[in-house]
Amino acid sequence: MNDPSALTADAVEAIGKSQTSAELERIEVEYLGRKSGHVSKLLEGIGRLSADERAVLGKAVNEAKRMIEGALAARRSQLEATRLADLAETEAIDVTFPGRPLERGQIHVLTQVRRQIETVLESLGYQVELGPEVETEWFNFEALNIAAGHPAREMWDSFYFGPGLLLRAHTSPVQIHAMQRIKEPPIYIITPGRCYRRDAPEATRLPYFSQVEGLAVDKGLTVGDMKGTLLFMIQSLYGRERKVRVRPSFFPFTEPSFEFDVSCGICGGMGCKSCRHKGWLEVGGCGMVHPQVLRNGGIDPSQWNGYAWGFGIERMAMLKHDVDDMRLFYESDLRFLEQF
Ligand code: DAH
């Protein structure tokens, strides 16, 4: 073939029909290949032409080359676009794409505080004892000397499953389980765990919360031993400058019974807004274990005596971190939780 425009038309048609880049490459070599491409061949015998004819042919050949190159480039980008579009459909997951960074979680603040309490008391020789959250009325009340119909039951308004079975209202029933299991004093245990009461959620109370109970049964224990233990625990958690005091109170399972308070960390006991000008913050209840409770746990009160305490973990966490609303602990708002 020696007509540049006919050759160009052929090439452009072939290029338009091509379906792959390999095919395009073959067409490129066929037409534009340096030695044996059709376009180069047009120039064979140009030496025999006159100068004018040579110029006309040269120009036509250059034009043919330019047009074929243009058609190749256009078709090449068309094919590439189709290839990418197909790829997007057939391989929607691009395994070479870098993954999203993993966010690192952290221990919930209530778990942190619970573990700190456990660590401090374990250092004194206490062991962690767990009990069931679904309890019989006997363990939750009777065994703790809270008789049916006794007005003290109103302190624990509970969730019942039916007669005799309820969600425990405090961790005190684990005292009985522990005495029955261990049998032979000395007993030094703490019992962290969830409790349930029929209270509407408020800033200072919730229908579900956590307590840590402590129980010591040994020979000749005194209120001084109990207070010293609580003082050690409070100072380990909150600092050496904190003080502890006990005030007479009433619980059916202890005699004598006390509330125990911690000196306010903000005013140091002088009285300020955060302790309502009392200088002290209420933490929990405690006392010497009632002989009937020891008996209900299978322990002879003429041989042994004991002390016990119970307090809320949420309250301890509020005191530690100056949180003024208990509900925040359970709302799973990361802006709150990430602070601890
Ligand atoms: N169980 C009590 C409550 O939930 C707290 C308590 C008070 C526990 C005195 C004790 C104790 O072990 O000795 O209100």
XYZ file of C-alpha atoms and ligand atoms in Angstrom:
354
model
C 0.000 0.000 0.000
C 1.425 3.337 -0.906
C -1.387 5.799 -0.318
C -0.836 7.563 3.054
C -4.444 8.579 3.561
C -5.825 5.133 2.741
C -3.213 3.646 5.082
C -4.256 6.059 7.812
C -7.908 5.144 7.366
C -7.072 1.420 7.671
C -5.001 2.005 10.799
C -7.647 4.148 12.494
C -10.291 1.511 11.779
C -8.136 -1.293 13.195
C -7.366 0.801 16.272
C -11.047 1.520 16.867
C -11.838 -2.210 16.781
C -9.046 -3.257 19.117
C -10.154 -4.635 22.517
C -6.938 -5.049 24.471
C -3.739 -3.121 24.977
C -1.783 -6.092 23.557
C -3.791 -5.803 20.363
C -3.089 -2.074 20.284
C 0.607 -2.712 20.627
C 0.554 -5.112 17.703
C -1.203 -2.515 15.549
C 1.356 0.098 16.578
C 4.243 -2.124 15.485
C 2.461 -3.042 12.276
C 1.973 0.556 11.218
C 4.624 2.578 12.963
C 7.416 -0.011 13.390
C 10.682 1.621 12.405
C 11.933 -0.808 9.779
C 9.013 -2.807 8.458
C 6.014 -0.771 9.591
C 3.585 0.241 6.836
C 4.337 3.923 7.346
C 8.095 3.476 6.994
C 7.515 1.456 3.853
C 5.742 4.413 2.278
C 9.121 6.082 2.180
C 10.790 3.248 0.235
C 11.970 4.548 -3.127
C 11.572 8.187 -2.072
C 15.135 8.688 -3.338
C 13.949 8.211 -6.886
C 11.445 11.035 -6.705
C 11.991 14.638 -7.614
C 12.585 17.166 -4.853
C 9.010 18.512 -5.076
C 7.460 15.068 -5.060
C 9.692 14.142 -2.145
C 8.433 17.081 -0.122
C 4.775 16.242 -0.808
C 5.227 12.587 0.150
C 7.248 13.434 3.254
C 4.545 15.733 4.468
C 1.800 13.195 3.808
C 3.727 10.476 5.641
C 4.301 12.709 8.680
C 0.615 13.546 8.731
C -0.298 9.839 8.565
C 2.094 9.098 11.433
C 0.657 11.872 13.609
C -2.921 10.757 13.049
C -2.170 7.102 13.790
C -0.308 8.083 16.962
C -3.250 10.222 18.057
C -5.727 7.391 17.433
C -3.526 4.950 19.381
C -3.305 7.277 22.391
C -7.045 7.940 22.442
C -7.921 4.234 22.215
C -5.343 3.403 24.877
C -6.920 5.715 27.437
C -10.409 4.436 26.531
C -9.323 0.848 27.157
C -7.661 1.818 30.466
C -10.820 3.551 31.690
C -12.922 0.462 30.888
C -10.391 -1.779 32.606
C -10.542 0.302 35.813
C -14.335 0.410 35.744
C -14.450 -3.408 35.389
C -11.941 -3.787 38.177
C -14.028 -1.628 40.487
C -16.923 -4.029 39.957
C -15.141 -7.352 40.020
C -12.672 -6.501 42.763
C -14.517 -4.116 45.051
C -12.130 -5.033 47.877
C -8.712 -3.630 47.204
C -6.446 -5.692 49.412
C -3.538 -3.369 48.760
C -5.380 -0.424 50.345
C -4.001 0.419 53.822
C -6.364 -0.599 56.646
C -7.996 1.727 59.156
C -5.918 2.079 62.316
C -7.295 0.055 65.251
C -8.460 2.066 68.231
C -7.017 0.841 71.494
C -9.534 0.298 74.279
C -8.941 0.660 77.991
C -10.152 -0.765 81.258
C -13.435 0.789 82.454
C -12.922 3.165 85.382
C -15.120 1.062 87.711
C -13.046 -2.029 86.909
C -9.879 -0.030 87.555
C -11.128 1.055 90.976
C -12.359 -2.450 91.828
C -8.967 -3.926 90.935
C -7.167 -1.293 93.033
C -9.342 -2.169 96.041
C -8.660 -5.877 95.461
C -4.910 -5.311 95.183
C -4.752 -3.286 98.412
C -6.741 -5.832 100.429
C -4.977 -8.810 98.894
C -1.752 -7.259 100.159
C -3.232 -7.653 103.674
C -4.045 -11.326 103.053
C -7.703 -11.026 101.977
C -8.918 -13.325 99.205
C -11.488 -12.495 96.565
C -14.692 -14.514 96.957
C -17.502 -14.282 94.383
C -21.150 -15.143 94.930
C -24.316 -15.480 92.828
C -26.274 -12.412 91.691
C -29.513 -14.413 91.844
C -30.098 -15.230 95.478
C -32.624 -16.916 97.675
C -34.414 -14.775 100.179
C -32.701 -16.759 102.927
C -29.175 -15.735 101.878
C -30.124 -12.154 101.012
C -32.134 -11.558 104.223
C -32.820 -14.257 106.834
C -29.256 -15.516 107.127
C -28.190 -11.916 107.685
C -30.606 -11.610 110.567
C -33.164 -9.596 108.570
C -36.379 -11.401 109.451
C -39.367 -11.441 107.106
C -41.650 -8.553 108.008
C -38.882 -6.734 109.865
C -38.970 -3.019 108.999
C -35.218 -3.148 108.241
C -36.096 -4.953 104.994
C -37.213 -1.628 103.622
C -33.543 -0.673 103.381
C -33.293 -3.152 100.499
C -36.220 -2.789 98.104
C -35.491 -5.699 95.806
C -36.302 -7.251 92.419
C -38.051 -10.618 92.862
C -38.306 -13.434 90.315
C -41.090 -15.003 92.355
C -41.496 -16.169 95.934
C -38.152 -16.637 97.640
C -35.894 -15.793 94.686
C -34.463 -12.351 93.913
C -31.569 -10.334 92.492
C -29.288 -9.778 95.460
C -29.667 -6.335 96.991
C -26.170 -6.291 98.484
C -23.012 -8.401 98.553
C -23.535 -9.331 102.230
C -25.036 -12.777 101.383
C -21.572 -13.777 100.109
C -20.455 -13.587 103.766
C -22.706 -16.586 104.459
C -21.578 -18.499 101.333
C -17.945 -17.888 102.265
C -18.343 -19.086 105.873
C -20.221 -22.179 104.694
C -17.565 -22.958 102.096
C -14.432 -22.252 104.128
C -15.863 -23.642 107.417
C -12.674 -23.253 109.465
C -11.653 -19.698 110.413
C -9.533 -17.651 110.089
C -11.476 -16.186 107.162
C -10.352 -13.018 105.412
C -12.292 -12.376 102.203
C -13.553 -9.543 100.027
C -16.477 -9.933 97.654
C -16.775 -7.473 94.769
C -19.939 -7.730 92.689
C -23.072 -6.322 91.137
C -26.163 -5.586 93.261
C -29.729 -4.587 92.368
C -32.365 -2.447 94.047
C -35.674 -0.961 93.033
C -34.409 2.617 92.856
C -34.912 5.066 89.998
C -31.579 6.175 88.479
C -30.360 9.405 90.050
C -27.051 11.211 90.418
C -26.279 9.282 93.636
C -28.163 5.992 93.237
C -28.862 3.417 90.556
C -31.012 0.281 90.311
C -27.790 -1.680 89.604
C -24.440 -0.918 91.167
C -21.386 -2.663 92.562
C -20.271 -3.252 96.110
C -17.211 -4.604 97.812
C -17.927 -6.529 100.971
C -15.212 -7.443 103.422
C -15.372 -10.173 106.046
C -12.855 -11.167 108.683
C -13.509 -14.037 111.104
C -10.803 -14.857 113.625
C -10.177 -14.926 117.362
C -10.469 -11.725 119.386
C -10.997 -9.232 116.562
C -11.858 -5.667 117.618
C -13.419 -2.526 116.180
C -9.847 -1.179 116.177
C -8.745 -3.968 113.793
C -11.651 -3.111 111.519
C -10.991 0.625 111.578
C -7.272 0.069 110.957
C -8.046 -2.080 107.929
C -10.409 0.534 106.510
C -7.873 3.289 107.200
C -5.139 1.332 105.396
C -7.443 0.744 102.431
C -8.559 4.377 102.196
C -5.041 5.792 102.534
C -3.688 3.343 99.934
C -6.372 4.437 97.474
C -6.672 8.153 98.229
C -3.446 9.202 99.916
C -1.853 9.256 103.380
C -3.477 12.529 104.406
C -6.982 10.987 104.448
C -8.656 10.109 107.752
C -11.402 7.606 108.521
C -14.097 7.850 111.178
C -16.889 5.501 112.222
C -20.294 6.651 113.486
C -22.833 4.468 115.336
C -25.546 3.137 113.048
C -27.777 0.092 112.628
C -27.550 -3.008 110.431
C -29.259 -6.253 111.473
C -26.147 -8.302 110.636
C -23.656 -6.379 112.779
C -23.502 -5.454 116.439
C -22.293 -2.819 117.022
C -22.885 -1.241 113.584
C -21.267 1.859 112.057
C -21.255 4.078 109.048
C -17.755 4.906 107.986
C -16.709 8.248 106.552
C -13.581 9.523 104.832
C -12.233 13.029 105.342
C -12.970 15.266 102.368
C -10.040 15.367 99.934
C -10.888 18.837 98.675
C -10.960 20.769 101.972
C -8.987 18.262 104.066
C -11.820 18.070 106.623
C -12.349 21.832 107.068
C -15.733 21.768 105.293
C -16.453 22.907 101.740
C -19.179 22.799 99.116
C -18.272 19.348 97.863
C -18.665 17.703 101.336
C -21.651 19.951 102.119
C -19.554 21.650 104.800
C -19.283 18.472 106.869
C -15.594 17.801 106.214
C -16.496 14.109 105.799
C -17.888 11.927 103.025
C -19.984 8.809 103.664
C -18.470 5.696 102.164
C -20.268 2.632 103.547
C -21.373 0.519 106.470
C -19.418 -1.747 108.789
C -19.502 -3.427 112.153
C -18.748 -6.503 114.248
C -20.473 -9.559 112.762
C -23.647 -10.455 114.691
C -23.293 -13.816 116.507
C -26.451 -15.094 114.798
C -24.890 -14.384 111.393
C -21.809 -16.418 112.338
C -24.112 -19.223 113.457
C -26.033 -19.038 110.147
C -22.685 -19.406 108.371
C -21.920 -22.513 110.457
C -19.383 -20.842 112.743
C -19.406 -21.068 116.543
C -19.635 -17.519 117.933
C -18.307 -18.632 121.312
C -14.999 -19.493 119.599
C -14.754 -16.870 116.898
C -15.778 -13.327 116.161
C -15.539 -11.068 113.142
C -15.946 -7.727 111.488
C -17.424 -6.830 108.115
C -17.938 -3.861 105.875
C -19.699 -3.020 102.623
C -19.472 -0.034 100.319
C -20.302 0.977 96.758
C -17.587 0.874 94.101
C -19.272 3.676 92.133
C -19.131 5.849 95.250
C -15.433 5.060 95.723
C -14.787 5.978 92.080
C -16.766 9.208 92.450
C -14.654 10.167 95.472
C -11.435 9.287 93.709
C -12.142 11.144 90.483
C -14.485 13.923 91.650
C -17.397 12.635 89.565
C -20.722 14.091 90.686
C -23.152 11.854 88.777
C -23.113 8.059 89.112
C -25.066 7.538 85.893
C -22.040 8.655 83.861
C -20.290 5.370 84.677
C -22.926 3.375 82.783
C -23.738 5.651 79.857
C -20.806 4.387 77.746
C -19.989 7.902 76.583
C -16.379 7.633 75.421
C -15.764 11.344 76.018
C -16.313 10.595 79.721
C -14.690 7.153 79.905
C -11.528 8.049 77.985
C -10.519 10.421 80.790
C -9.547 7.590 83.112
N -24.995 -4.588 103.088
C -25.095 -3.220 103.485
C -25.823 -2.432 102.426
O -25.833 -2.794 101.325
C -23.738 -2.604 103.706
C -23.036 -3.194 104.873
C -23.139 -2.585 106.116
C -22.281 -4.333 104.746
C -22.491 -3.110 107.207
C -21.617 -4.862 105.844
C -21.741 -4.231 107.086
O -20.871 -5.951 105.766
O -21.072 -4.774 108.147
O -26.413 -1.430 102.744
